[in-house]
């Protein structure tokens, strides 16, 4: 009986390790592919003067840069959780605060990109004087400063927690933003900030869309430009919705963990990670790379060059 029980335990452990290895591969491989696409897209946006001197491409670069950082940081957090490494509160806090900064960059950048399209359609004669490279740089600086200020406030709220009363500074479970919500004030502030951010961004993009729709009916407005701007703003709304969905992943996972067992919870966590966090981070590069007539040929050229170089490296001894 003892040998049978031990054999069953060994088999179950082996299956668990095999399943973890398969699931880890299914997440790591797509992440590496998406990171490669994003990095090539970032390189493409710095390869020509037209990209470096045009406001909408500068904003797109900032959006892709934040998405790429978030993708890499999310994969790092996933690997740490997969390896069951217990981090200390300072290390986990640094990773979580970094994630909070870059996560909030995307919706704010989408707001500025929507306003840029609104000005381009509704005020075409003033677009060149309002949307300049300098003003775009200032807007990006304000975005990063605003998000960093939010993290600074979160750090101040964390200082109220009595860390000296803990027996150890190591976190019991995996490192996540939920693990760093150590007090009710931190939890309430995080929810209030997220609601304010996404409601404000949604209202701004929606108003820009309505303004473009009204301007499209005017006889003096370029119909083709207005139609393209309208589709772009719809795309921004979809991207904002995907960014919002990533903020509900952890609360949804906490609710699921109270109903299902640990194995099913881990499986659902991986599905949520791929569909809600990983995939949306790559959509910007794919969508803009395909839609934009200026970016597409250069992006395809760089992608093909990378594939050819990799193929030659594999063939050569």
mmCIF file of C-alpha atoms in Angstrom:
data_model
loop_
_atom_site.group_PDB
_atom_site.id
_atom_site.type_symbol
_atom_site.label_atom_id
_atom_site.label_comp_id
_atom_site.label_asym_id
_atom_site.label_seq_id
_atom_site.Cartn_x
_atom_site.Cartn_y
_atom_site.Cartn_z
ATOM 1 C CA UNK A 1 0.000 0.000 0.000
ATOM 2 C CA UNK A 2 2.846 2.338 0.852
ATOM 3 C CA UNK A 3 4.609 1.664 -2.470
ATOM 4 C CA UNK A 4 1.357 2.184 -4.409
ATOM 5 C CA UNK A 5 0.688 5.465 -2.638
ATOM 6 C CA UNK A 6 4.241 6.634 -3.230
ATOM 7 C CA UNK A 7 4.014 5.688 -6.922
ATOM 8 C CA UNK A 8 0.734 7.567 -7.294
ATOM 9 C CA UNK A 9 2.224 10.639 -5.627
ATOM 10 C CA UNK A 10 5.262 10.504 -7.925
ATOM 11 C CA UNK A 11 3.014 10.191 -11.003
ATOM 12 C CA UNK A 12 0.859 13.120 -9.900
ATOM 13 C CA UNK A 13 3.952 15.246 -9.235
ATOM 14 C CA UNK A 14 5.382 14.343 -12.642
ATOM 15 C CA UNK A 15 2.152 15.273 -14.383
ATOM 16 C CA UNK A 16 2.053 18.543 -12.491
ATOM 17 C CA UNK A 17 5.602 19.418 -13.533
ATOM 18 C CA UNK A 18 4.888 18.440 -17.140
ATOM 19 C CA UNK A 19 1.742 20.585 -17.210
ATOM 20 C CA UNK A 20 3.608 23.533 -15.709
ATOM 21 C CA UNK A 21 6.376 23.158 -18.300
ATOM 22 C CA UNK A 22 3.855 23.054 -21.170
ATOM 23 C CA UNK A 23 1.902 26.038 -19.880
ATOM 24 C CA UNK A 24 5.109 27.980 -19.303
ATOM 25 C CA UNK A 25 6.181 27.287 -22.883
ATOM 26 C CA UNK A 26 2.786 28.360 -24.226
ATOM 27 C CA UNK A 27 3.206 31.739 -22.532
ATOM 28 C CA UNK A 28 6.939 32.336 -22.928
ATOM 29 C CA UNK A 29 7.151 31.605 -26.668
ATOM 30 C CA UNK A 30 4.330 34.031 -27.677
ATOM 31 C CA UNK A 31 5.779 36.659 -25.349
ATOM 32 C CA UNK A 32 9.210 36.374 -27.020
ATOM 33 C CA UNK A 33 7.593 36.639 -30.470
ATOM 34 C CA UNK A 34 5.535 39.673 -29.441
ATOM 35 C CA UNK A 35 8.571 41.316 -27.845
ATOM 36 C CA UNK A 36 10.528 40.807 -31.072
ATOM 37 C CA UNK A 37 7.733 42.395 -33.125
ATOM 38 C CA UNK A 38 7.470 45.341 -30.739
ATOM 39 C CA UNK A 39 11.229 45.910 -30.688
ATOM 40 C CA UNK A 40 11.369 45.864 -34.497
ATOM 41 C CA UNK A 41 8.440 48.286 -34.574
ATOM 42 C CA UNK A 42 10.249 50.594 -32.136
ATOM 43 C CA UNK A 43 13.375 50.406 -34.284
ATOM 44 C CA UNK A 44 11.262 51.195 -37.358
ATOM 45 C CA UNK A 45 9.837 54.304 -35.691
ATOM 46 C CA UNK A 46 13.373 55.593 -35.070
ATOM 47 C CA UNK A 47 14.769 54.665 -38.488
ATOM 48 C CA UNK A 48 13.424 57.592 -40.538
ATOM 49 C CA UNK A 49 13.311 61.363 -39.898
ATOM 50 C CA UNK A 50 9.604 61.453 -40.795
ATOM 51 C CA UNK A 51 8.876 59.211 -37.815
ATOM 52 C CA UNK A 52 11.108 61.146 -35.433
ATOM 53 C CA UNK A 53 9.672 64.535 -36.438
ATOM 54 C CA UNK A 54 5.946 63.748 -36.715
ATOM 55 C CA UNK A 55 3.874 64.070 -33.548
ATOM 56 C CA UNK A 56 1.594 61.078 -34.056
ATOM 57 C CA UNK A 57 4.545 58.773 -34.672
ATOM 58 C CA UNK A 58 6.305 60.125 -31.585
ATOM 59 C CA UNK A 59 3.168 59.381 -29.546
ATOM 60 C CA UNK A 60 2.935 55.937 -31.105
ATOM 61 C CA UNK A 61 6.546 55.280 -30.119
ATOM 62 C CA UNK A 62 5.734 56.237 -26.521
ATOM 63 C CA UNK A 63 2.696 53.923 -26.551
ATOM 64 C CA UNK A 64 4.697 50.995 -27.943
ATOM 65 C CA UNK A 65 7.583 51.661 -25.560
ATOM 66 C CA UNK A 66 5.244 51.468 -22.555
ATOM 67 C CA UNK A 67 3.534 48.337 -23.929
ATOM 68 C CA UNK A 68 6.892 46.641 -24.514
ATOM 69 C CA UNK A 69 8.099 47.444 -21.001
ATOM 70 C CA UNK A 70 4.837 46.179 -19.556
ATOM 71 C CA UNK A 71 5.075 42.973 -21.577
ATOM 72 C CA UNK A 72 8.653 42.308 -20.423
ATOM 73 C CA UNK A 73 7.840 43.165 -16.815
ATOM 74 C CA UNK A 74 4.707 41.006 -16.870
ATOM 75 C CA UNK A 75 6.668 38.042 -18.211
ATOM 76 C CA UNK A 76 9.293 38.543 -15.497
ATOM 77 C CA UNK A 77 6.574 38.497 -12.832
ATOM 78 C CA UNK A 78 5.066 35.378 -14.414
ATOM 79 C CA UNK A 79 8.435 33.560 -14.384
ATOM 80 C CA UNK A 80 8.982 34.522 -10.736
ATOM 81 C CA UNK A 81 5.541 33.167 -9.834
ATOM 82 C CA UNK A 82 6.106 30.025 -11.937
ATOM 83 C CA UNK A 83 9.397 29.322 -10.161
ATOM 84 C CA UNK A 84 7.664 30.024 -6.828
ATOM 85 C CA UNK A 85 10.334 32.491 -5.783
ATOM 86 C CA UNK A 86 9.423 34.380 -2.630
ATOM 87 C CA UNK A 87 10.465 38.006 -2.906
ATOM 88 C CA UNK A 88 10.869 40.544 -0.166
ATOM 89 C CA UNK A 89 8.469 43.451 0.148
ATOM 90 C CA UNK A 90 11.032 46.047 -1.095
ATOM 91 C CA UNK A 91 11.864 44.033 -4.248
ATOM 92 C CA UNK A 92 8.246 43.183 -4.979
ATOM 93 C CA UNK A 93 7.233 46.764 -4.252
ATOM 94 C CA UNK A 94 9.748 48.074 -6.805
ATOM 95 C CA UNK A 95 8.463 45.686 -9.500
ATOM 96 C CA UNK A 96 4.824 46.477 -8.745
ATOM 97 C CA UNK A 97 5.387 50.247 -8.716
ATOM 98 C CA UNK A 98 7.248 50.016 -12.023
ATOM 99 C CA UNK A 99 4.289 48.088 -13.428
ATOM 100 C CA UNK A 100 1.883 50.735 -12.104
ATOM 101 C CA UNK A 101 3.797 53.484 -13.908
ATOM 102 C CA UNK A 102 3.977 51.808 -17.319
ATOM 103 C CA UNK A 103 0.423 50.406 -17.120
ATOM 104 C CA UNK A 104 -1.082 53.875 -16.791
ATOM 105 C CA UNK A 105 1.081 55.320 -19.586
ATOM 106 C CA UNK A 106 -0.935 53.605 -22.341
ATOM 107 C CA UNK A 107 -4.415 55.080 -21.629
ATOM 108 C CA UNK A 108 -3.013 58.592 -21.168
ATOM 109 C CA UNK A 109 -1.041 58.319 -24.405
ATOM 110 C CA UNK A 110 -4.213 57.168 -26.182
ATOM 111 C CA UNK A 111 -5.943 60.309 -24.903
ATOM 112 C CA UNK A 112 -3.237 62.564 -26.353
ATOM 113 C CA UNK A 113 -3.285 60.635 -29.645
ATOM 114 C CA UNK A 114 -7.073 61.090 -29.839
ATOM 115 C CA UNK A 115 -6.772 64.821 -29.209
ATOM 116 C CA UNK A 116 -4.127 65.026 -31.936
ATOM 117 C CA UNK A 117 -6.504 63.391 -34.447
ATOM 118 C CA UNK A 118 -9.320 65.699 -33.297
ATOM 119 C CA UNK A 119 -7.209 68.803 -33.911
ATOM 120 C CA UNK A 120 -6.050 67.435 -37.281
ATOM 121 C CA UNK A 121 -9.649 67.054 -38.521
ATOM 122 C CA UNK A 122 -11.475 69.888 -36.777
ATOM 123 C CA UNK A 123 -8.705 72.518 -36.879
ATOM 124 C CA UNK A 124 -6.530 71.565 -39.885
ATOM 125 C CA UNK A 125 -5.157 75.080 -40.394
ATOM 126 C CA UNK A 126 -3.963 75.312 -36.780
ATOM 127 C CA UNK A 127 -2.752 71.722 -36.503
ATOM 128 C CA UNK A 128 0.841 72.537 -37.452
ATOM 129 C CA UNK A 129 1.079 75.296 -34.818
ATOM 130 C CA UNK A 130 -0.679 73.389 -32.013
ATOM 131 C CA UNK A 131 0.687 69.870 -32.520
ATOM 132 C CA UNK A 132 4.415 70.518 -32.696
ATOM 133 C CA UNK A 133 7.305 68.231 -31.816
ATOM 134 C CA UNK A 134 8.062 70.363 -28.778
ATOM 135 C CA UNK A 135 4.467 70.289 -27.505
ATOM 136 C CA UNK A 136 4.350 66.533 -28.079
ATOM 137 C CA UNK A 137 7.495 66.083 -25.997
ATOM 138 C CA UNK A 138 5.980 68.216 -23.230
ATOM 139 C CA UNK A 139 2.786 66.123 -23.311
ATOM 140 C CA UNK A 140 4.789 62.884 -23.017
ATOM 141 C CA UNK A 141 6.771 64.362 -20.126
ATOM 142 C CA UNK A 142 3.537 65.331 -18.357
ATOM 143 C CA UNK A 143 2.186 61.783 -18.844
ATOM 144 C CA UNK A 144 5.236 60.162 -17.271
ATOM 145 C CA UNK A 145 5.317 62.722 -14.452
ATOM 146 C CA UNK A 146 1.624 62.211 -13.670
ATOM 147 C CA UNK A 147 2.030 58.428 -13.539
ATOM 148 C CA UNK A 148 5.168 58.720 -11.405
ATOM 149 C CA UNK A 149 3.311 61.027 -9.000
ATOM 150 C CA UNK A 150 0.640 58.374 -8.611
ATOM 151 C CA UNK A 151 3.302 55.824 -7.657
ATOM 152 C CA UNK A 152 4.829 58.291 -5.193
ATOM 153 C CA UNK A 153 1.457 58.605 -3.448
ATOM 154 C CA UNK A 154 1.135 54.810 -3.327
ATOM 155 C CA UNK A 155 4.581 54.570 -1.708
ATOM 156 C CA UNK A 156 3.533 57.109 0.935
ATOM 157 C CA UNK A 157 0.449 55.027 1.689
ATOM 158 C CA UNK A 158 2.601 51.892 2.014
ATOM 159 C CA UNK A 159 4.807 53.600 4.615
ATOM 160 C CA UNK A 160 1.840 53.585 7.008
ATOM 161 C CA UNK A 161 1.963 49.777 7.151
ATOM 162 C CA UNK A 162 3.798 48.470 10.268
ATOM 163 C CA UNK A 163 6.534 46.458 8.520
ATOM 164 C CA UNK A 164 8.561 46.319 11.763
ATOM 165 C CA UNK A 165 5.888 44.061 13.291
ATOM 166 C CA UNK A 166 6.355 41.391 10.625
ATOM 167 C CA UNK A 167 8.456 38.333 11.449
ATOM 168 C CA UNK A 168 9.953 38.366 7.945
ATOM 169 C CA UNK A 169 9.961 40.776 5.018
ATOM 170 C CA UNK A 170 9.375 37.911 2.586
ATOM 171 C CA UNK A 171 5.961 37.772 0.940
ATOM 172 C CA UNK A 172 3.989 34.604 1.636
ATOM 173 C CA UNK A 173 2.532 34.247 -1.879
ATOM 174 C CA UNK A 174 3.588 35.337 -5.375
ATOM 175 C CA UNK A 175 4.506 38.951 -5.994
ATOM 176 C CA UNK A 176 1.611 40.960 -7.457
ATOM 177 C CA UNK A 177 -0.081 44.325 -7.102
ATOM 178 C CA UNK A 178 -2.703 42.681 -4.876
ATOM 179 C CA UNK A 179 0.048 41.554 -2.493
ATOM 180 C CA UNK A 180 1.213 45.177 -2.140
ATOM 181 C CA UNK A 181 -2.230 46.544 -1.220
ATOM 182 C CA UNK A 182 -1.360 46.243 2.461
ATOM 183 C CA UNK A 183 -3.966 48.580 3.881
ATOM 184 C CA UNK A 184 -7.513 49.732 3.176
ATOM 185 C CA UNK A 185 -6.320 53.190 2.132
ATOM 186 C CA UNK A 186 -4.002 51.714 -0.532
ATOM 187 C CA UNK A 187 -6.822 49.561 -1.865
ATOM 188 C CA UNK A 188 -9.331 52.433 -1.959
ATOM 189 C CA UNK A 189 -6.840 54.814 -3.573
ATOM 190 C CA UNK A 190 -5.845 52.278 -6.244
ATOM 191 C CA UNK A 191 -9.486 51.637 -7.207
ATOM 192 C CA UNK A 192 -10.387 55.346 -7.187
ATOM 193 C CA UNK A 193 -7.382 56.281 -9.328
ATOM 194 C CA UNK A 194 -8.077 53.515 -11.857
ATOM 195 C CA UNK A 195 -11.751 54.527 -12.137
ATOM 196 C CA UNK A 196 -10.874 58.217 -12.539
ATOM 197 C CA UNK A 197 -8.213 57.486 -15.137
ATOM 198 C CA UNK A 198 -10.274 55.232 -17.378
ATOM 199 C CA UNK A 199 -13.504 57.233 -17.085
ATOM 200 C CA UNK A 200 -11.640 60.444 -17.976
ATOM 201 C CA UNK A 201 -9.842 58.736 -20.862
ATOM 202 C CA UNK A 202 -13.066 57.173 -22.138
ATOM 203 C CA UNK A 203 -14.950 60.471 -22.012
ATOM 204 C CA UNK A 204 -12.130 62.325 -23.780
ATOM 205 C CA UNK A 205 -11.817 59.792 -26.604
ATOM 206 C CA UNK A 206 -15.606 59.597 -27.005
ATOM 207 C CA UNK A 207 -15.906 63.391 -27.186
ATOM 208 C CA UNK A 208 -13.109 63.478 -29.755
ATOM 209 C CA UNK A 209 -14.958 60.858 -31.790
ATOM 210 C CA UNK A 210 -18.202 62.865 -31.647
ATOM 211 C CA UNK A 211 -16.318 66.030 -32.651
ATOM 212 C CA UNK A 212 -14.813 64.260 -35.660
ATOM 213 C CA UNK A 213 -18.245 62.899 -36.633
ATOM 214 C CA UNK A 214 -19.730 66.410 -36.524
ATOM 215 C CA UNK A 215 -16.801 67.829 -38.482
ATOM 216 C CA UNK A 216 -17.179 65.102 -41.115
ATOM 217 C CA UNK A 217 -20.608 66.497 -42.038
ATOM 218 C CA UNK A 218 -19.114 69.891 -42.847
ATOM 219 C CA UNK A 219 -18.543 70.608 -46.522
ATOM 220 C CA UNK A 220 -15.102 72.106 -45.828
ATOM 221 C CA UNK A 221 -13.773 68.968 -44.131
ATOM 222 C CA UNK A 222 -11.753 66.368 -46.001
ATOM 223 C CA UNK A 223 -14.082 63.342 -45.984
ATOM 224 C CA UNK A 224 -11.315 60.773 -46.390
ATOM 225 C CA UNK A 225 -9.267 62.284 -43.562
ATOM 226 C CA UNK A 226 -12.319 62.454 -41.286
ATOM 227 C CA UNK A 227 -13.223 58.834 -42.036
ATOM 228 C CA UNK A 228 -9.684 57.679 -41.261
ATOM 229 C CA UNK A 229 -9.611 59.705 -38.043
ATOM 230 C CA UNK A 230 -12.975 58.237 -37.014
ATOM 231 C CA UNK A 231 -11.684 54.698 -37.485
ATOM 232 C CA UNK A 232 -8.523 55.570 -35.564
ATOM 233 C CA UNK A 233 -10.547 56.897 -32.631
ATOM 234 C CA UNK A 234 -12.647 53.739 -32.608
ATOM 235 C CA UNK A 235 -9.399 51.795 -32.468
ATOM 236 C CA UNK A 236 -8.293 53.921 -29.502
ATOM 237 C CA UNK A 237 -11.541 53.076 -27.688
ATOM 238 C CA UNK A 238 -10.903 49.369 -28.246
ATOM 239 C CA UNK A 239 -7.343 49.729 -26.968
ATOM 240 C CA UNK A 240 -8.603 51.598 -23.917
ATOM 241 C CA UNK A 241 -11.066 48.789 -23.237
ATOM 242 C CA UNK A 242 -8.251 46.241 -23.447
ATOM 243 C CA UNK A 243 -6.145 48.324 -21.065
ATOM 244 C CA UNK A 244 -9.088 48.469 -18.672
ATOM 245 C CA UNK A 245 -9.537 44.697 -18.870
ATOM 246 C CA UNK A 246 -5.976 44.186 -17.621
ATOM 247 C CA UNK A 247 -6.841 46.025 -14.386
ATOM 248 C CA UNK A 248 -9.637 43.581 -13.552
ATOM 249 C CA UNK A 249 -7.501 40.454 -14.063
ATOM 250 C CA UNK A 250 -6.266 40.222 -10.470
ATOM 251 C CA UNK A 251 -9.640 40.937 -8.771
ATOM 252 C CA UNK A 252 -11.237 38.369 -11.083
ATOM 253 C CA UNK A 253 -8.536 35.848 -10.220
ATOM 254 C CA UNK A 254 -9.031 36.437 -6.485
ATOM 255 C CA UNK A 255 -12.766 35.813 -6.867
ATOM 256 C CA UNK A 256 -12.138 32.631 -8.876
ATOM 257 C CA UNK A 257 -9.606 31.305 -6.345
ATOM 258 C CA UNK A 258 -12.302 31.327 -3.659
ATOM 259 C CA UNK A 259 -14.501 28.980 -5.697
ATOM 260 C CA UNK A 260 -12.110 26.681 -7.610
ATOM 261 C CA UNK A 261 -9.129 24.615 -6.523
ATOM 262 C CA UNK A 262 -5.520 25.704 -6.928
ATOM 263 C CA UNK A 263 -4.840 23.823 -10.191
ATOM 264 C CA UNK A 264 -7.860 25.300 -11.975
ATOM 265 C CA UNK A 265 -6.993 28.734 -10.600
ATOM 266 C CA UNK A 266 -3.474 28.495 -12.060
ATOM 267 C CA UNK A 267 -4.878 27.458 -15.444
ATOM 268 C CA UNK A 268 -7.334 30.357 -15.470
ATOM 269 C CA UNK A 269 -4.524 32.699 -14.398
ATOM 270 C CA UNK A 270 -2.447 31.666 -17.410
ATOM 271 C CA UNK A 271 -5.404 32.134 -19.803
ATOM 272 C CA UNK A 272 -6.089 35.594 -18.351
ATOM 273 C CA UNK A 273 -2.404 36.480 -18.598
ATOM 274 C CA UNK A 274 -2.193 35.574 -22.288
ATOM 275 C CA UNK A 275 -5.575 37.003 -23.376
ATOM 276 C CA UNK A 276 -5.855 40.104 -21.174
ATOM 277 C CA UNK A 277 -2.288 41.178 -20.460
ATOM 278 C CA UNK A 278 0.025 39.714 -23.088
ATOM 279 C CA UNK A 279 -1.992 39.864 -26.313
ATOM 280 C CA UNK A 280 -3.255 43.491 -26.031
ATOM 281 C CA UNK A 281 0.330 44.700 -25.563
ATOM 282 C CA UNK A 282 1.198 43.480 -29.067
ATOM 283 C CA UNK A 283 -1.939 44.674 -30.847
ATOM 284 C CA UNK A 284 -0.703 48.257 -31.203
ATOM 285 C CA UNK A 285 2.362 47.198 -33.167
ATOM 286 C CA UNK A 286 0.384 44.843 -35.397
ATOM 287 C CA UNK A 287 -2.550 47.173 -36.040
ATOM 288 C CA UNK A 288 -0.556 50.356 -36.670
ATOM 289 C CA UNK A 289 2.076 48.452 -38.617
ATOM 290 C CA UNK A 290 -0.594 47.117 -40.985
ATOM 291 C CA UNK A 291 -2.867 50.174 -41.186
ATOM 292 C CA UNK A 292 -0.300 52.928 -41.661
ATOM 293 C CA UNK A 293 0.851 53.186 -45.276
ATOM 294 C CA UNK A 294 4.106 54.881 -44.242
ATOM 295 C CA UNK A 295 5.075 52.368 -41.561
ATOM 296 C CA UNK A 296 4.006 49.177 -43.343
ATOM 297 C CA UNK A 297 6.706 48.860 -46.058
ATOM 298 C CA UNK A 298 9.532 49.769 -43.667
ATOM 299 C CA UNK A 299 8.235 47.410 -40.968
ATOM 300 C CA UNK A 300 7.912 44.549 -43.462
ATOM 301 C CA UNK A 301 11.446 45.265 -44.701
ATOM 302 C CA UNK A 302 12.907 45.090 -41.178
ATOM 303 C CA UNK A 303 10.919 41.953 -40.333
ATOM 304 C CA UNK A 304 12.062 40.206 -43.502
ATOM 305 C CA UNK A 305 15.668 41.216 -42.901
ATOM 306 C CA UNK A 306 15.587 39.758 -39.393
ATOM 307 C CA UNK A 307 14.077 36.514 -40.672
ATOM 308 C CA UNK A 308 16.647 36.232 -43.463
ATOM 309 C CA UNK A 309 19.535 36.877 -41.083
ATOM 310 C CA UNK A 310 18.196 34.258 -38.676
ATOM 311 C CA UNK A 311 17.780 31.744 -41.507
ATOM 312 C CA UNK A 312 21.356 32.334 -42.695
ATOM 313 C CA UNK A 313 22.661 31.928 -39.145
ATOM 314 C CA UNK A 314 20.874 28.587 -38.813
ATOM 315 C CA UNK A 315 22.159 27.322 -42.192
ATOM 316 C CA UNK A 316 25.787 28.384 -41.715
ATOM 317 C CA UNK A 317 27.989 25.908 -39.774
#
